[in-house]
Amino acid sequence: MATNRMRAQRIGRPPARRRPLELPGLAMWAAGIYYVLLLVDNVLIRTAEKLSGYLDEITVLFAAPFAAAALFRMPHGLWPVPLCFGIYIAMGTISGLFSPIGGYPFATVTGLTIALDSKPIILALAFAYCLSQARDSDVMTPFLYALIGVALVNLPFLLRDLALNSGINIYGEPMDRRAGMYRPQGLYHHATASVDIHLMATMAAAALWGIRKNAVWAGLTALLALLTMLHIVAKEIVAVVLVLGIAVMAMRFRSKDTQFLIRAAAVTLGLLLAVPFADLALPVIQGQVTDYVQDGESAVRTLMYLISFDLAVDNFPLGAGIGTFGSLASFTTFFSPIYDQTGLSLIYGASRLHPYYLQDVFWPKVLGESGWIGLAAYLGLLLYLAVRVTRAALKFPAVENLFASFVLVTALVKTIAAPTLTSDLYVPLIGLAVAIAACYPRGFAQAAADRQARAARQTTQRHRPALRGRPGTIGPRGW
């Protein structure tokens, strides 16, 4: 300490104070480490009980006390989150009590499903509490760097898959073929994990590009976006387009801006160069659409939507009950009679022996189990938060609200054909995005300025009676 003081005196500066690691910064570093461990998990561990499941449960347990603290000190913008989620849970529970389906352990499946569905809400409340103590406006950067770093580690292996196009990954296993093309995997044993990691990295890079506006981040964003789209997954391609669109709009270019004209010319040139490849891309897109609505795994998805609609109509205004349709407990703790009654169990991917396609959708679970009221509460909450933070990102560009906007908009797209809101990989992202959208849509820096302004007003109000009683004085000693 003395050495630092002497060095500061020699260079003519006051000695710097050593700042302790704040809770928000610690939370961001922990979240970054979480995703690094997920990379190791998906690369090295190939068992049914993977490390990600344990990490997810441990993270939620550590977050629970902070979530409870947030409930007692709830910011104004956060109250719709537990309210709407509580309506969804209540409707699902009531639906189960009045459900005609019998012969299953209602308490077990209800408790398990509520616990799994509650994870993003618990993390959202915990992040909201942690971020309420943030005084540094740059606490998000370590986390975003971690997401980008995980994707860059996978990058050489992904390029290897694309260059060879042999249909065999680095482990000697056959690669998934979709719409006439092999889906690259890189270090991962499945293309789904690879595309999710690259989509997250694209969102992180786009958030940094939207604020820093330099060529390096623009190039990195473009590279990660291209690699994400080369995984040939329709919902991820749509998500990338929306992310890039929001990022560009957040920069608020004007027609008189020279940089805008240069970028517009580059985009136009890129589109013109892409025209010759349209004949190659069109069959791929057509094959993907056909796969989604007709074949294999997607046939289960389509039927899940149709059956959930029938369940909500037949049990109006209730559903079939939490844990009975589309949730993990509905085919692990017991096999729901709904699958047999509707004939869904006769299809591969929804049968007793191979039921795992049943979790490849999300909204049919919400509609089928909690009815129209539960669906309106859950979907309405996500739409409200996504619109709220996206409008804020366009008006008050900041890294954190740009990233939160990307996550929530992407989640709305992905949940059409994936269980994103209960995925081990996405649950921390959803929790963080909900906390930012509910409490800090204008960014951490603006929130800190607002807190300082409120504290100054409160101080002024406390001293105002003394000032009126002592005319002619400036104020209390020390002002």
XYZ file of C-alpha atoms in Angstrom:
479
model
C 0.000 0.000 0.000
C 2.881 2.335 0.877
C 4.549 1.513 -2.410
C 1.392 2.469 -4.336
C 1.142 5.746 -2.407
C 4.798 6.633 -3.081
C 4.431 5.781 -6.796
C 1.278 7.927 -7.019
C 3.069 10.848 -5.369
C 5.977 10.593 -7.814
C 3.698 10.801 -10.863
C 1.595 13.550 -9.334
C -1.650 11.592 -8.930
C -3.689 10.743 -5.858
C -3.365 7.094 -4.803
C -6.102 4.910 -6.279
C -8.510 3.253 -3.898
C -8.769 -0.483 -4.168
C -12.401 -1.271 -5.010
C -13.874 -4.511 -3.709
C -15.499 -6.885 -6.183
C -19.157 -5.916 -6.250
C -22.006 -8.400 -6.308
C -23.153 -7.568 -9.889
C -19.643 -8.032 -11.261
C -19.296 -11.308 -9.386
C -22.633 -12.485 -10.802
C -21.518 -11.680 -14.364
C -18.218 -13.505 -13.934
C -20.055 -16.506 -12.481
C -22.433 -16.520 -15.458
C -19.472 -16.420 -17.832
C -17.811 -19.349 -16.076
C -21.124 -21.209 -16.300
C -21.051 -21.063 -20.091
C -17.379 -22.032 -20.246
C -18.231 -25.126 -18.187
C -21.125 -25.850 -20.533
C -18.601 -25.946 -23.393
C -16.577 -28.555 -21.488
C -19.767 -30.423 -20.642
C -20.981 -30.712 -24.220
C -17.528 -31.643 -25.523
C -16.272 -34.146 -22.971
C -19.300 -35.585 -21.188
C -21.766 -37.823 -22.973
C -24.013 -39.269 -20.301
C -27.715 -38.951 -19.600
C -27.069 -36.920 -16.420
C -24.816 -34.208 -17.815
C -22.915 -31.563 -15.907
C -25.229 -28.858 -17.259
C -28.157 -30.279 -15.297
C -26.256 -30.142 -12.024
C -24.888 -26.685 -12.810
C -28.385 -25.450 -13.534
C -29.815 -26.754 -10.267
C -26.883 -25.491 -8.175
C -27.120 -22.052 -9.799
C -30.829 -21.789 -9.003
C -30.243 -22.871 -5.387
C -27.579 -20.180 -4.925
C -29.848 -17.605 -6.572
C -32.925 -18.408 -4.445
C -31.973 -16.194 -1.424
C -31.321 -13.217 -3.719
C -34.641 -13.861 -5.458
C -36.402 -13.811 -2.074
C -34.666 -10.520 -1.248
C -35.899 -9.065 -4.549
C -39.486 -9.923 -3.618
C -39.200 -7.816 -0.469
C -37.501 -4.919 -2.291
C -39.235 -5.216 -5.630
C -38.634 -2.385 -8.126
C -41.706 -0.959 -9.804
C -41.016 -2.527 -13.192
C -40.510 -6.029 -11.781
C -43.949 -6.711 -10.319
C -45.531 -8.028 -13.591
C -42.991 -10.883 -13.659
C -44.077 -12.814 -10.521
C -47.702 -11.739 -11.063
C -48.054 -13.154 -14.591
C -46.009 -16.236 -13.791
C -48.160 -16.796 -10.695
C -51.314 -16.646 -12.837
C -49.855 -19.265 -15.188
C -48.927 -21.577 -12.287
C -52.293 -21.062 -10.582
C -54.236 -21.890 -13.743
C -52.160 -25.013 -14.319
C -52.616 -26.172 -10.739
C -56.374 -25.539 -10.745
C -56.649 -27.301 -14.088
C -54.937 -30.336 -12.585
C -57.346 -30.433 -9.647
C -60.361 -30.457 -11.969
C -58.793 -32.584 -14.693
C -60.681 -35.772 -15.636
C -57.352 -37.560 -16.078
C -56.717 -39.920 -13.159
C -54.216 -42.456 -11.968
C -51.099 -40.348 -11.848
C -49.105 -38.800 -8.965
C -50.499 -35.296 -9.276
C -48.451 -33.743 -6.453
C -45.168 -35.159 -7.789
C -45.567 -34.089 -11.394
C -46.999 -30.702 -10.415
C -44.130 -29.941 -8.055
C -41.482 -31.073 -10.532
C -42.960 -29.075 -13.417
C -43.390 -25.923 -11.317
C -39.774 -26.229 -10.154
C -38.484 -26.555 -13.734
C -40.653 -23.707 -15.039
C -39.681 -21.435 -12.137
C -35.938 -21.456 -12.841
C -35.850 -18.444 -15.202
C -38.139 -16.462 -12.866
C -35.946 -17.209 -9.839
C -32.842 -16.175 -11.761
C -34.603 -13.049 -13.053
C -35.440 -11.937 -9.505
C -31.913 -12.764 -8.319
C -30.295 -10.830 -11.165
C -32.627 -7.902 -10.488
C -31.473 -7.805 -6.869
C -27.784 -8.073 -7.802
C -27.991 -5.436 -10.513
C -29.768 -3.035 -8.159
C -26.407 -2.681 -6.404
C -24.428 -2.021 -9.603
C -22.410 1.193 -9.645
C -20.282 0.177 -12.617
C -21.980 0.659 -15.993
C -19.770 -1.994 -17.631
C -20.601 -5.116 -15.604
C -21.979 -6.901 -18.684
C -18.743 -6.884 -20.679
C -17.039 -9.892 -18.980
C -20.125 -12.002 -19.564
C -20.425 -11.020 -23.233
C -16.724 -11.695 -23.758
C -17.209 -15.174 -22.264
C -20.022 -15.983 -24.707
C -17.934 -14.807 -27.659
C -14.891 -16.685 -26.380
C -16.764 -19.996 -26.189
C -17.870 -19.602 -29.820
C -14.358 -18.686 -30.961
C -12.970 -21.832 -29.339
C -15.432 -23.825 -31.435
C -14.717 -21.801 -34.605
C -11.742 -23.789 -36.079
C -13.561 -27.090 -35.639
C -16.724 -25.641 -37.177
C -14.747 -24.450 -40.202
C -13.277 -27.946 -40.474
C -16.770 -29.464 -40.751
C -17.803 -26.916 -43.366
C -14.630 -27.270 -45.430
C -14.527 -31.077 -45.511
C -18.313 -31.592 -45.724
C -17.650 -35.287 -45.199
C -20.611 -36.017 -42.966
C -18.273 -37.247 -40.185
C -17.456 -35.091 -37.160
C -14.122 -34.973 -35.317
C -15.213 -37.874 -33.119
C -15.823 -40.130 -36.116
C -19.599 -39.955 -35.723
C -22.081 -39.273 -38.556
C -23.364 -35.709 -38.735
C -26.999 -34.731 -38.987
C -28.197 -34.092 -42.531
C -30.969 -31.570 -43.106
C -32.412 -30.274 -46.384
C -29.607 -31.921 -48.349
C -26.765 -30.422 -46.276
C -24.688 -31.607 -43.336
C -25.090 -29.501 -40.209
C -21.680 -28.552 -38.733
C -21.043 -29.465 -35.092
C -17.474 -28.439 -34.301
C -16.506 -29.607 -30.829
C -20.048 -30.520 -29.908
C -21.655 -33.925 -30.235
C -24.860 -32.401 -31.572
C -25.498 -29.498 -33.939
C -28.172 -28.017 -31.648
C -25.619 -27.125 -28.954
C -23.293 -25.651 -31.575
C -25.933 -23.409 -33.145
C -27.134 -22.217 -29.727
C -23.610 -21.229 -28.672
C -23.008 -19.331 -31.915
C -26.381 -17.577 -31.702
C -25.555 -16.399 -28.176
C -22.157 -15.167 -29.337
C -23.824 -13.336 -32.239
C -26.137 -11.558 -29.805
C -23.197 -10.604 -27.573
C -21.108 -9.293 -30.487
C -24.078 -7.408 -31.970
C -24.740 -5.705 -28.611
C -21.119 -4.534 -28.426
C -21.149 -3.506 -32.100
C -24.365 -1.528 -31.608
C -22.619 0.614 -28.981
C -18.995 0.771 -30.133
C -19.810 1.055 -33.862
C -16.412 0.062 -35.205
C -15.326 -2.221 -38.013
C -13.825 -4.897 -35.749
C -17.102 -5.591 -33.963
C -19.035 -5.314 -37.215
C -16.808 -7.966 -38.797
C -16.986 -10.269 -35.783
C -20.776 -9.942 -35.661
C -21.047 -10.734 -39.366
C -18.786 -13.792 -39.016
C -20.699 -15.224 -36.053
C -24.048 -14.497 -37.722
C -22.944 -16.282 -40.906
C -21.717 -19.332 -38.987
C -24.998 -19.450 -37.072
C -27.017 -19.441 -40.282
C -24.794 -22.134 -41.840
C -26.152 -24.573 -39.240
C -29.312 -24.659 -41.421
C -31.918 -24.113 -38.706
C -34.849 -21.911 -39.710
C -35.666 -20.388 -36.317
C -32.026 -19.448 -35.674
C -31.801 -17.821 -39.113
C -34.906 -15.726 -38.351
C -33.471 -14.843 -34.938
C -30.172 -13.675 -36.450
C -31.982 -11.449 -38.955
C -34.018 -9.839 -36.151
C -30.921 -9.340 -33.981
C -29.015 -7.623 -36.781
C -32.046 -5.492 -37.636
C -32.441 -4.257 -34.053
C -28.693 -3.575 -33.793
C -28.690 -1.474 -36.955
C -31.822 0.442 -35.933
C -30.297 1.152 -32.520
C -27.426 2.977 -34.188
C -29.964 5.468 -35.571
C -28.101 6.298 -38.753
C -29.254 9.383 -40.638
C -29.346 9.814 -44.378
C -26.816 12.677 -44.214
C -24.333 10.523 -42.314
C -21.427 9.437 -44.543
C -20.939 6.218 -42.582
C -24.586 5.320 -43.153
C -24.183 5.754 -46.909
C -21.086 3.553 -46.891
C -22.857 0.820 -44.931
C -25.954 1.048 -47.123
C -23.779 0.667 -50.232
C -22.005 -2.348 -48.698
C -25.325 -4.034 -47.847
C -26.658 -3.382 -51.361
C -23.486 -4.820 -52.912
C -23.724 -7.870 -50.660
C -27.307 -8.502 -51.724
C -26.361 -8.223 -55.386
C -23.499 -10.686 -54.914
C -25.851 -13.086 -53.119
C -28.303 -13.262 -56.036
C -26.337 -15.979 -57.936
C -26.536 -18.212 -54.867
C -30.326 -17.939 -54.604
C -30.815 -21.080 -56.704
C -28.693 -23.019 -54.225
C -30.365 -21.551 -51.135
C -33.987 -21.985 -52.279
C -34.015 -25.833 -52.231
C -32.457 -25.783 -48.765
C -35.169 -23.440 -47.447
C -37.935 -25.449 -49.110
C -36.576 -28.681 -47.647
C -36.412 -27.119 -44.186
C -40.031 -25.929 -44.372
C -41.161 -29.368 -45.555
C -39.323 -30.994 -42.674
C -40.994 -28.686 -40.150
C -44.554 -29.373 -41.247
C -44.489 -32.981 -42.442
C -41.637 -35.273 -41.522
C -40.140 -36.990 -38.475
C -39.581 -34.876 -35.423
C -41.618 -32.004 -36.832
C -44.731 -34.157 -37.175
C -44.757 -34.410 -33.376
C -44.402 -30.636 -33.109
C -47.350 -30.016 -35.415
C -49.575 -32.507 -33.573
C -48.606 -31.026 -30.224
C -49.947 -27.647 -31.320
C -53.203 -29.167 -32.605
C -53.787 -31.319 -29.525
C -53.009 -28.470 -27.109
C -55.636 -26.346 -28.894
C -58.197 -29.134 -28.461
C -57.308 -29.545 -24.764
C -57.764 -25.826 -24.129
C -61.105 -25.766 -25.977
C -62.475 -28.935 -24.365
C -61.529 -27.846 -20.816
C -62.218 -24.125 -21.264
C -61.179 -21.964 -19.441
C -58.814 -24.507 -17.877
C -56.288 -26.939 -19.333
C -55.295 -30.513 -18.658
C -53.188 -29.616 -15.605
C -49.510 -28.964 -14.954
C -47.309 -31.956 -15.719
C -49.745 -33.718 -18.059
C -48.787 -32.535 -21.554
C -45.463 -31.552 -23.097
C -43.541 -31.131 -19.843
C -40.650 -33.318 -18.754
C -42.616 -34.911 -15.919
C -45.395 -35.945 -18.313
C -43.215 -38.690 -19.798
C -40.499 -39.309 -17.183
C -42.269 -39.383 -13.791
C -45.241 -41.035 -15.505
C -46.502 -41.347 -19.071
C -49.530 -39.091 -19.407
C -52.734 -40.785 -20.603
C -53.263 -37.870 -23.007
C -50.616 -39.259 -25.334
C -52.459 -42.585 -25.575
C -55.928 -41.031 -25.811
C -54.940 -38.779 -28.695
C -52.879 -41.410 -30.540
C -49.725 -39.336 -30.192
C -47.935 -42.247 -28.524
C -48.109 -44.207 -31.790
C -45.633 -41.803 -33.450
C -41.881 -42.176 -33.097
C -40.577 -39.479 -30.777
C -43.785 -39.415 -28.724
C -43.988 -43.105 -27.786
C -43.237 -44.686 -24.428
C -39.884 -45.959 -25.665
C -38.826 -42.787 -27.509
C -40.733 -39.781 -26.039
C -38.079 -37.068 -26.299
C -39.573 -35.150 -29.241
C -42.394 -34.169 -26.889
C -40.164 -31.432 -25.459
C -39.269 -29.937 -28.824
C -42.037 -27.359 -28.429
C -42.942 -24.965 -25.635
C -46.213 -23.120 -26.169
C -48.332 -26.299 -26.606
C -47.222 -27.242 -23.095
C -48.343 -23.880 -21.715
C -51.677 -23.904 -23.577
C -52.446 -27.582 -23.008
C -51.637 -27.564 -19.290
C -52.921 -24.140 -18.157
C -55.496 -23.179 -20.804
C -56.054 -19.859 -22.521
C -55.651 -17.758 -19.364
C -52.296 -19.335 -18.536
C -51.115 -18.869 -22.120
C -52.198 -15.221 -22.150
C -50.353 -14.534 -18.864
C -47.111 -16.238 -19.909
C -46.977 -15.061 -23.531
C -48.217 -11.596 -22.603
C -45.406 -11.215 -20.060
C -42.719 -12.112 -22.594
C -44.206 -9.851 -25.261
C -44.484 -6.971 -22.784
C -40.844 -7.327 -21.701
C -39.557 -7.797 -25.272
C -41.376 -4.692 -26.552
C -40.403 -2.672 -23.481
C -36.679 -3.365 -23.709
C -36.547 -3.164 -27.518
C -38.138 0.294 -27.500
C -35.671 1.324 -24.807
C -32.750 -0.099 -26.809
C -33.725 1.987 -29.833
C -34.090 5.155 -27.744
C -31.348 4.660 -25.120
C -28.655 2.441 -26.680
C -26.695 0.552 -24.031
C -24.961 -2.805 -24.148
C -27.173 -4.357 -21.501
C -30.563 -3.391 -22.908
C -29.500 -4.239 -26.460
C -28.440 -7.703 -25.317
C -31.637 -8.171 -23.286
C -33.697 -7.188 -26.320
C -31.843 -9.730 -28.475
C -32.363 -12.516 -25.925
C -36.095 -11.951 -25.463
C -36.842 -11.522 -29.175
C -34.797 -14.647 -29.940
C -36.594 -16.576 -27.209
C -39.983 -15.690 -28.703
C -38.800 -17.026 -32.070
C -37.128 -20.169 -30.744
C -39.991 -21.229 -28.463
C -42.104 -21.878 -31.559
C -40.119 -25.087 -32.123
C -37.866 -25.542 -29.063
C -38.185 -25.644 -25.238
C -36.003 -22.551 -24.900
C -37.483 -21.255 -21.638
C -36.661 -24.502 -19.807
C -33.328 -25.222 -21.515
C -30.246 -25.451 -19.286
C -28.355 -23.381 -21.840
C -30.883 -20.539 -22.098
C -32.329 -20.297 -18.583
C -29.582 -17.954 -17.216
C -29.828 -15.766 -20.327
C -33.607 -15.510 -20.002
C -33.316 -14.647 -16.313
C -30.759 -11.921 -16.995
C -32.772 -10.491 -19.894
C -36.002 -10.410 -17.871
C -34.255 -8.615 -15.002
C -32.831 -5.977 -17.348
C -36.082 -5.532 -19.269
C -38.141 -5.196 -16.084
C -35.822 -2.956 -14.042
C -33.140 -1.382 -16.235
C -34.428 -0.972 -19.805
C -32.520 2.322 -20.157
C -29.227 0.773 -19.045
C -27.215 0.573 -15.846
C -25.574 3.968 -16.272
C -28.916 5.771 -16.519
C -30.241 3.777 -13.555
C -27.232 4.826 -11.478
C -27.778 8.478 -12.471
C -31.449 8.205 -11.493
C -30.496 6.777 -8.093
C -28.063 9.628 -7.475
C -30.692 12.196 -8.464
C -33.238 10.634 -6.082
C -30.687 10.605 -3.252
C -29.905 14.282 -3.896
C -33.604 15.193 -3.856
C -34.136 13.284 -0.604
C -31.182 15.069 0.972
C -32.542 18.417 -0.148
C -35.986 17.614 1.246
C -34.539 16.607 4.611
C -32.691 19.925 4.933
C -35.450 22.124 3.510
C -37.167 22.917 6.890
C -33.820 24.026 8.341
C -33.210 26.291 5.362
C -36.616 27.974 5.748
C -35.988 28.523 9.465
C -32.665 30.245 8.886
C -33.204 32.967 6.267
C -30.105 34.431 4.715
C -28.036 31.279 5.079
C -26.754 29.086 2.267
C -27.434 25.882 4.094
C -25.990 23.483 6.628
C -22.265 23.640 7.298
C -20.253 21.763 4.684
C -22.456 22.568 1.673
